[in-house]
Amino acid sequence: MAHDDNVLLPGVIRTGTLVSDNRLFPTMQVPIRVTEAGIEITISWSGEDAISRLWSGSEQYSDDPDRSQYLYEVPRNLWFYDVNGSIALLDCRRADMSQRLGLYSAGRGTIIANRAVMGAKLHTKYQQIYGLRTSIEGLRRWISKGSIERTSTHDKDFRYVSETLNIESPDDVRLEDDPLVYIHFDWTVSSKDGTYTVNDKVYVETRSSKPLTWQSAEHLHKAIQDLLSISYGENRDITESLILRSPKPVITANNRIANEEWLPITRRIQEQHRPKYHRGLIPYERLEKDSIQKWLSLYDQIPRAIDPIVASFTIDKATPEVKLLEAGSGLEALGYYLLKAGGKNKKEANKCSFKDRLKLITENLEDILPFDVNDWIQQTTSAYNGIKHANRKRPDIIVCLNSWQRAVLTFRCWIALNLGIDKDFLKSRAELDHMRGGYKLLWDENEEQE
């Protein structure tokens, strides 16, 4: 079972027992911690310890020519436990190894796990799951619902008198039927030293009566995460993940779910981004009944457009040229998709220039975008080709930034329009959007030197 102390925190090392279901893997005491690479397990040895063979690669040993007596590959799944609880370590792989030879030979090797299931039962498989919950930054604001309703009272002089909190979870909002995907509302209350804390939680939840792979479950959640990122034009992080391993919850006499064991997931350390913008192009209340289904379909049809464009404004520390290159490649892919959807064959679609693809993408956007579309097409085509081809003029940084921002805004408006967002509403939001391309050169170093 998971409890409050069974966590992996940045900078904190836990020491406990590491076990495997492989008989050749010895039970041992190890430290583990969460890092930017994943969940890091460190194994130390002295002398000629057989555990060192996990890092031997293809090296041959005379005492085990058929490699059957010792272990040479890191088990995919490992389990860890200490006084604070148990953890399943999934998708393990070997990483660094250092060794000192000689009279006092010793070594140390690192194993990295991609995921840790906190509170997992020892020797229980978690490669397939029956449910996944994720909390996404800004999801509650986007869905415009929560579990807390506040009512304040004031006296005749408008002085604050009291406040009442009504805590009740709304009904789930269904997004997809197979597998079942919906927005789930939850809340918790805790108290310490007279202070009460109410957590209003909103999750994207997937559940199935049949086992799901991690990839299929996470794909649906990533689609909703990317939709929020596209709406706001900025990174919207996943802040919490939980999994359900059993399809059979405990049911009460009146046929209600009494208890389900949702276990928290820990992954690698990632920088968290605080939302800066709250006026999205794609508010949930503006979507049509089938808009989410349309989005999930588009998400599978045009990943080569979506992935690089979203990456261009969510990756950290990328240069303006890299941002424009990512966004440009995504628009190329979107143009290709539209050409194929319009009846062109592969050969005809491939021959279409980048400039013509931009014209096709913006066919229904000229009255929506807050800039001259033809000028942007000319500028972006020149800048994008200038980055791609060494024999072209390299664009300056301001051109790159404005071309990139407007490329992203164009794509976001294209998505919004295809999901049923009203043109007039979209135009009003685009006019105030932070990616409308407002970079200007404040001074010219060359002019200052003259």
XYZ file of C-alpha atoms in Angstrom:
450
model
C 0.000 0.000 0.000
C 1.100 3.573 -0.664
C 1.194 6.021 2.238
C 2.280 9.611 2.758
C 5.968 8.822 3.409
C 6.338 6.503 0.409
C 7.587 9.140 -2.025
C 10.672 9.852 -4.114
C 11.668 13.496 -3.776
C 14.383 15.385 -5.684
C 17.622 15.428 -3.707
C 16.485 12.716 -1.265
C 18.091 9.247 -1.256
C 16.224 6.234 0.117
C 18.072 3.062 1.091
C 16.316 -0.284 1.143
C 16.093 -3.770 -0.331
C 16.102 -4.447 -4.082
C 14.534 -7.696 -5.317
C 13.724 -9.372 -8.627
C 11.641 -12.323 -9.774
C 14.718 -13.641 -11.612
C 16.446 -16.307 -9.472
C 19.880 -15.184 -10.722
C 19.407 -11.650 -9.398
C 20.569 -11.446 -5.758
C 18.583 -9.582 -3.114
C 20.658 -6.594 -1.974
C 20.651 -3.285 -0.137
C 20.749 -0.269 -2.472
C 20.174 3.490 -2.510
C 17.618 4.885 -4.965
C 16.729 8.434 -5.944
C 14.824 10.312 -8.647
C 16.938 12.253 -11.154
C 16.528 13.947 -14.533
C 17.320 10.577 -16.161
C 14.691 8.605 -14.252
C 14.659 6.510 -11.080
C 18.325 5.794 -10.348
C 19.377 2.619 -8.501
C 23.059 2.303 -7.534
C 24.614 -1.147 -7.055
C 28.077 -1.494 -5.494
C 30.343 -4.536 -5.304
C 33.837 -5.572 -4.339
C 36.138 -8.174 -5.838
C 34.862 -10.491 -8.564
C 31.152 -10.123 -7.861
C 28.817 -11.754 -10.401
C 26.494 -8.721 -10.310
C 29.137 -6.768 -12.257
C 28.296 -8.879 -15.316
C 25.132 -6.818 -15.786
C 27.464 -4.172 -17.252
C 29.724 -6.549 -19.211
C 27.985 -6.118 -22.560
C 29.051 -8.823 -25.013
C 32.154 -9.824 -23.048
C 32.657 -13.601 -22.841
C 33.493 -15.476 -19.605
C 35.293 -18.825 -19.565
C 33.357 -20.008 -16.481
C 30.006 -19.392 -18.215
C 30.471 -19.807 -21.985
C 26.743 -20.225 -22.701
C 25.806 -17.342 -20.331
C 23.354 -19.493 -18.354
C 24.884 -19.481 -14.858
C 24.897 -15.727 -14.269
C 22.772 -12.743 -15.185
C 23.977 -10.483 -18.023
C 20.924 -8.282 -18.636
C 19.134 -5.993 -16.201
C 15.651 -7.405 -15.450
C 12.925 -5.255 -16.975
C 11.093 -5.033 -13.647
C 12.578 -4.703 -10.165
C 11.028 -4.032 -6.758
C 12.298 -1.966 -3.849
C 11.092 -1.734 -0.264
C 12.081 -0.013 2.949
C 10.392 1.152 6.146
C 8.339 3.702 4.170
C 6.814 1.235 1.704
C 7.291 -0.679 -1.519
C 7.953 0.482 -5.078
C 7.748 -1.284 -8.455
C 10.508 -0.125 -10.806
C 9.452 -0.472 -14.447
C 11.372 -0.527 -17.734
C 14.777 -0.828 -16.089
C 17.988 -0.486 -18.082
C 21.671 -0.391 -17.269
C 23.441 2.964 -17.314
C 26.884 4.035 -16.070
C 29.463 1.737 -14.499
C 32.827 2.506 -12.890
C 35.318 -0.069 -11.647
C 38.646 -0.086 -9.812
C 40.972 -2.990 -10.528
C 43.860 -4.372 -8.484
C 44.281 -5.697 -4.961
C 41.237 -3.839 -3.626
C 39.049 -4.097 -6.693
C 35.528 -2.682 -6.477
C 32.849 -1.308 -8.730
C 29.633 0.630 -8.910
C 26.904 0.421 -11.544
C 23.726 2.395 -12.155
C 20.312 1.096 -13.228
C 17.686 3.549 -14.489
C 13.940 2.843 -14.302
C 11.574 4.881 -16.467
C 8.690 4.676 -13.974
C 8.153 3.915 -10.309
C 4.776 2.699 -9.016
C 4.579 3.844 -5.409
C 2.941 1.351 -3.036
C 3.085 -1.501 -5.542
C 2.919 -5.060 -4.306
C 6.197 -6.968 -4.490
C 6.581 -9.357 -7.430
C 3.392 -8.037 -9.044
C 3.514 -7.094 -12.719
C 2.572 -3.558 -13.734
C 3.331 -3.693 -17.458
C -0.392 -3.597 -18.167
C -2.943 -1.482 -16.333
C -6.714 -1.000 -16.201
C -6.817 2.715 -15.544
C -4.744 5.896 -15.703
C -5.391 9.277 -14.118
C -3.391 12.392 -14.929
C -3.705 15.917 -13.639
C -2.730 18.571 -16.199
C -1.788 22.139 -15.328
C -4.793 24.362 -16.029
C -7.258 21.502 -16.654
C -9.742 22.777 -14.049
C -9.757 26.277 -15.534
C -10.143 24.844 -19.063
C -13.096 22.626 -18.135
C -14.601 25.447 -15.968
C -15.693 23.005 -13.257
C -14.492 21.863 -9.868
C -15.605 20.317 -6.588
C -15.597 23.493 -4.455
C -18.328 26.125 -4.431
C -17.617 29.212 -2.312
C -20.302 31.449 -0.816
C -19.335 34.633 1.058
C -21.510 36.823 3.274
C -20.981 40.497 4.177
C -22.635 42.901 6.586
C -24.445 46.111 5.613
C -21.098 47.927 5.415
C -19.787 45.260 3.018
C -17.394 43.876 5.606
C -16.549 40.201 5.270
C -18.535 38.093 7.767
C -18.289 34.446 6.725
C -17.507 32.068 3.943
C -19.081 28.696 3.239
C -17.420 25.987 1.191
C -19.684 23.406 -0.404
C -17.525 20.465 -1.475
C -19.159 18.077 -3.932
C -17.685 16.493 -7.043
C -19.590 17.136 -10.294
C -20.484 14.246 -12.567
C -17.724 12.968 -14.813
C -17.471 14.542 -18.275
C -17.179 11.808 -20.896
C -14.714 12.453 -23.731
C -14.361 9.072 -25.468
C -16.030 5.656 -25.242
C -13.454 3.024 -26.270
C -11.492 2.936 -24.110
C -13.493 5.063 -21.709
C -11.910 8.521 -21.336
C -13.430 11.267 -19.234
C -12.751 14.197 -16.933
C -12.982 12.999 -13.326
C -13.435 15.300 -10.324
C -12.141 14.513 -6.842
C -11.232 16.267 -3.614
C -9.363 15.648 -0.379
C -9.361 17.382 3.007
C -6.449 17.362 5.441
C -5.735 19.205 8.685
C -2.593 20.079 10.605
C -2.209 22.332 13.642
C -5.682 23.771 13.154
C -5.190 24.505 9.461
C -7.509 22.744 7.039
C -6.459 22.207 3.442
C -8.943 21.303 0.709
C -7.479 20.011 -2.544
C -9.788 20.375 -5.540
C -8.575 17.819 -8.080
C -9.461 17.341 -11.737
C -8.102 14.416 -13.751
C -8.168 13.032 -17.238
C -9.092 9.405 -16.573
C -8.891 6.331 -18.775
C -10.241 2.984 -17.670
C -10.950 -0.309 -19.359
C -12.303 -3.743 -18.498
C -9.434 -5.147 -20.577
C -5.746 -4.567 -19.804
C -4.205 -1.494 -21.408
C -0.590 -0.975 -22.339
C 1.083 2.084 -20.866
C 1.623 3.408 -24.375
C -2.053 3.273 -25.361
C -3.274 4.800 -22.086
C -0.666 7.567 -22.041
C -1.279 8.382 -25.713
C -4.847 9.496 -24.971
C -3.733 11.632 -22.038
C -0.939 13.205 -24.071
C -3.564 14.128 -26.677
C -5.568 16.096 -24.088
C -2.379 17.647 -22.693
C -1.360 18.787 -26.189
C -4.852 20.181 -26.826
C -4.493 22.408 -23.759
C -0.976 23.429 -24.831
C -2.263 24.333 -28.310
C -5.186 26.272 -26.861
C -2.969 28.449 -24.662
C 0.208 28.418 -26.759
C 2.408 27.304 -23.872
C 3.495 24.179 -22.033
C 0.858 22.556 -19.843
C 2.640 19.999 -17.648
C 1.285 16.758 -16.267
C 1.498 17.338 -12.515
C 0.265 14.002 -11.157
C -0.258 10.466 -12.470
C -1.964 7.470 -10.870
C -2.642 3.970 -12.165
C -5.274 1.322 -11.496
C -4.075 -2.259 -11.759
C -7.277 -4.158 -10.955
C -10.467 -3.980 -13.062
C -12.596 -5.079 -10.095
C -13.167 -2.399 -7.431
C -14.807 -3.086 -4.076
C -18.583 -2.535 -4.543
C -21.028 -1.533 -1.778
C -24.493 -3.031 -1.212
C -26.122 -0.206 -3.220
C -23.803 -0.911 -6.170
C -21.432 2.019 -5.647
C -17.648 1.881 -5.776
C -16.372 1.709 -2.197
C -12.659 1.516 -2.806
C -10.197 1.490 -5.681
C -6.449 1.302 -5.313
C -5.054 4.126 -7.438
C -1.276 4.154 -7.054
C 0.861 7.247 -7.736
C 3.551 7.216 -10.427
C 6.966 8.860 -10.205
C 8.991 9.628 -13.325
C 12.149 11.614 -13.981
C 12.585 15.138 -12.649
C 11.327 17.729 -15.106
C 11.191 21.488 -14.876
C 7.635 22.570 -14.125
C 6.207 25.508 -16.064
C 3.841 27.943 -14.387
C 1.051 29.010 -16.775
C 1.354 32.613 -17.936
C -1.661 32.814 -20.231
C -5.304 32.038 -19.510
C -7.133 33.254 -22.636
C -7.113 30.126 -24.769
C -8.161 29.807 -28.389
C -10.053 26.571 -27.658
C -12.143 26.910 -24.458
C -13.962 23.711 -23.547
C -17.359 25.440 -23.340
C -16.964 26.607 -26.968
C -16.420 23.105 -28.328
C -19.118 21.172 -30.154
C -20.420 17.810 -28.974
C -18.082 15.784 -31.194
C -15.069 18.135 -31.017
C -13.015 15.941 -28.676
C -13.577 12.916 -30.935
C -12.484 15.061 -33.899
C -9.362 16.063 -32.004
C -8.435 12.493 -31.056
C -8.881 11.496 -34.706
C -6.733 14.412 -35.914
C -4.141 13.582 -33.266
C -3.632 10.171 -34.845
C -3.782 11.458 -38.429
C -1.276 14.325 -38.273
C 1.314 13.559 -35.558
C 4.097 14.782 -37.846
C 2.425 18.191 -37.836
C 1.393 18.335 -34.184
C 4.536 17.004 -32.497
C 7.148 19.417 -33.912
C 4.903 22.486 -33.687
C 3.997 21.798 -30.055
C 7.663 21.040 -29.346
C 8.663 24.406 -30.817
C 6.928 26.281 -27.985
C 7.297 23.750 -25.166
C 10.981 22.769 -25.382
C 13.299 24.834 -23.203
C 16.377 26.780 -24.299
C 15.916 26.350 -28.061
C 17.261 29.039 -30.392
C 14.860 31.027 -32.620
C 16.199 29.134 -35.648
C 15.460 25.768 -34.036
C 11.965 26.924 -33.063
C 11.209 28.040 -36.634
C 12.700 24.844 -38.052
C 10.443 22.730 -35.816
C 7.320 24.758 -36.601
C 8.142 24.859 -40.318
C 8.528 21.088 -40.543
C 5.155 20.713 -38.823
C 3.473 23.060 -41.300
C 5.090 21.155 -44.166
C 3.525 17.966 -42.804
C 0.135 19.640 -42.326
C 0.212 20.946 -45.891
C 1.044 17.458 -47.154
C -1.893 16.034 -45.177
C -4.267 18.620 -46.669
C -3.006 17.952 -50.195
C -3.585 14.213 -49.763
C -7.016 14.858 -48.214
C -7.835 17.043 -51.219
C -7.183 14.226 -53.673
C -3.488 14.617 -54.557
C -1.397 11.467 -54.806
C 1.932 11.153 -52.959
C 4.019 12.300 -55.920
C 1.861 15.361 -56.551
C 1.770 16.258 -52.855
C 5.548 15.932 -52.512
C 6.114 18.319 -55.417
C 4.075 21.089 -53.782
C 6.321 23.873 -52.446
C 6.435 25.025 -48.835
C 4.968 28.367 -49.885
C 1.984 26.715 -51.586
C 1.400 24.533 -48.538
C 1.199 27.632 -46.342
C -1.339 29.131 -48.757
C -3.438 25.977 -48.495
C -3.305 25.981 -44.684
C -4.381 29.629 -44.456
C -7.229 29.431 -46.997
C -9.891 29.922 -44.306
C -7.770 31.933 -41.876
C -7.128 35.243 -43.655
C -10.008 36.978 -41.842
C -8.967 35.490 -38.491
C -5.196 35.952 -38.205
C -4.076 39.356 -36.818
C -1.392 39.961 -39.453
C -1.044 40.186 -43.213
C -1.123 36.538 -44.264
C 0.582 37.039 -47.645
C 3.470 38.965 -46.064
C 3.857 36.266 -43.431
C 3.908 33.504 -46.072
C 6.635 35.327 -48.009
C 8.726 36.041 -44.916
C 8.333 32.570 -43.397
C 9.129 30.782 -46.659
C 12.315 32.822 -47.048
C 13.366 32.385 -43.397
C 12.584 28.659 -43.252
C 14.483 27.916 -46.462
C 17.323 30.150 -45.268
C 17.738 27.929 -42.215
C 17.395 24.634 -44.106
C 19.729 25.405 -47.016
C 23.340 26.526 -46.609
C 23.290 28.339 -49.970
C 20.427 30.627 -48.862
C 20.646 33.859 -46.886
C 20.447 33.217 -43.163
C 17.479 35.057 -41.576
C 18.029 37.470 -38.695
C 16.772 36.684 -35.203
C 13.759 39.046 -35.264
C 12.498 37.566 -38.533
C 12.927 34.058 -37.093
C 11.032 34.894 -33.902
C 8.107 36.622 -35.613
C 7.857 33.988 -38.357
C 7.908 31.220 -35.758
C 5.305 32.809 -33.475
C 2.941 33.485 -36.356
C 3.478 29.957 -37.684
C 2.425 28.562 -34.309
C -0.578 30.898 -34.083
C -1.611 29.915 -37.623
C -1.516 26.240 -36.683
C -3.406 26.816 -33.428
C -6.127 28.749 -35.267
C -6.331 26.007 -37.910
C -6.876 23.425 -35.163
C -9.453 25.605 -33.381
C -11.420 26.203 -36.573
C -11.440 22.485 -37.386
C -12.751 21.703 -33.897
C -15.742 23.976 -34.399
C -14.646 27.179 -32.653
C -16.683 30.143 -33.933
C -14.800 32.371 -36.412
C -15.695 35.662 -34.733
C -14.704 34.361 -31.303
C -11.455 32.947 -32.688
C -10.635 36.241 -34.400
C -11.161 38.175 -31.155
C -8.897 35.797 -29.223
C -6.197 35.714 -31.937
C -5.999 39.526 -31.970
C -4.885 39.485 -28.315
C -2.865 36.260 -28.389
C 0.695 36.398 -27.099
C 1.988 34.651 -30.258
C 0.790 37.184 -32.796
C 4.407 38.148 -33.544
C 5.332 41.402 -31.870
C 9.113 41.184 -31.674
C 10.958 44.383 -32.634
C 14.617 45.400 -32.758
C 15.157 47.988 -30.004
C 18.583 49.015 -31.209
C 21.002 48.164 -33.991
C 24.569 47.418 -32.876
C 25.886 48.244 -36.355
C 24.308 51.706 -36.261
C 25.788 52.382 -32.804
C 29.281 51.641 -34.111
C 28.995 54.126 -36.995
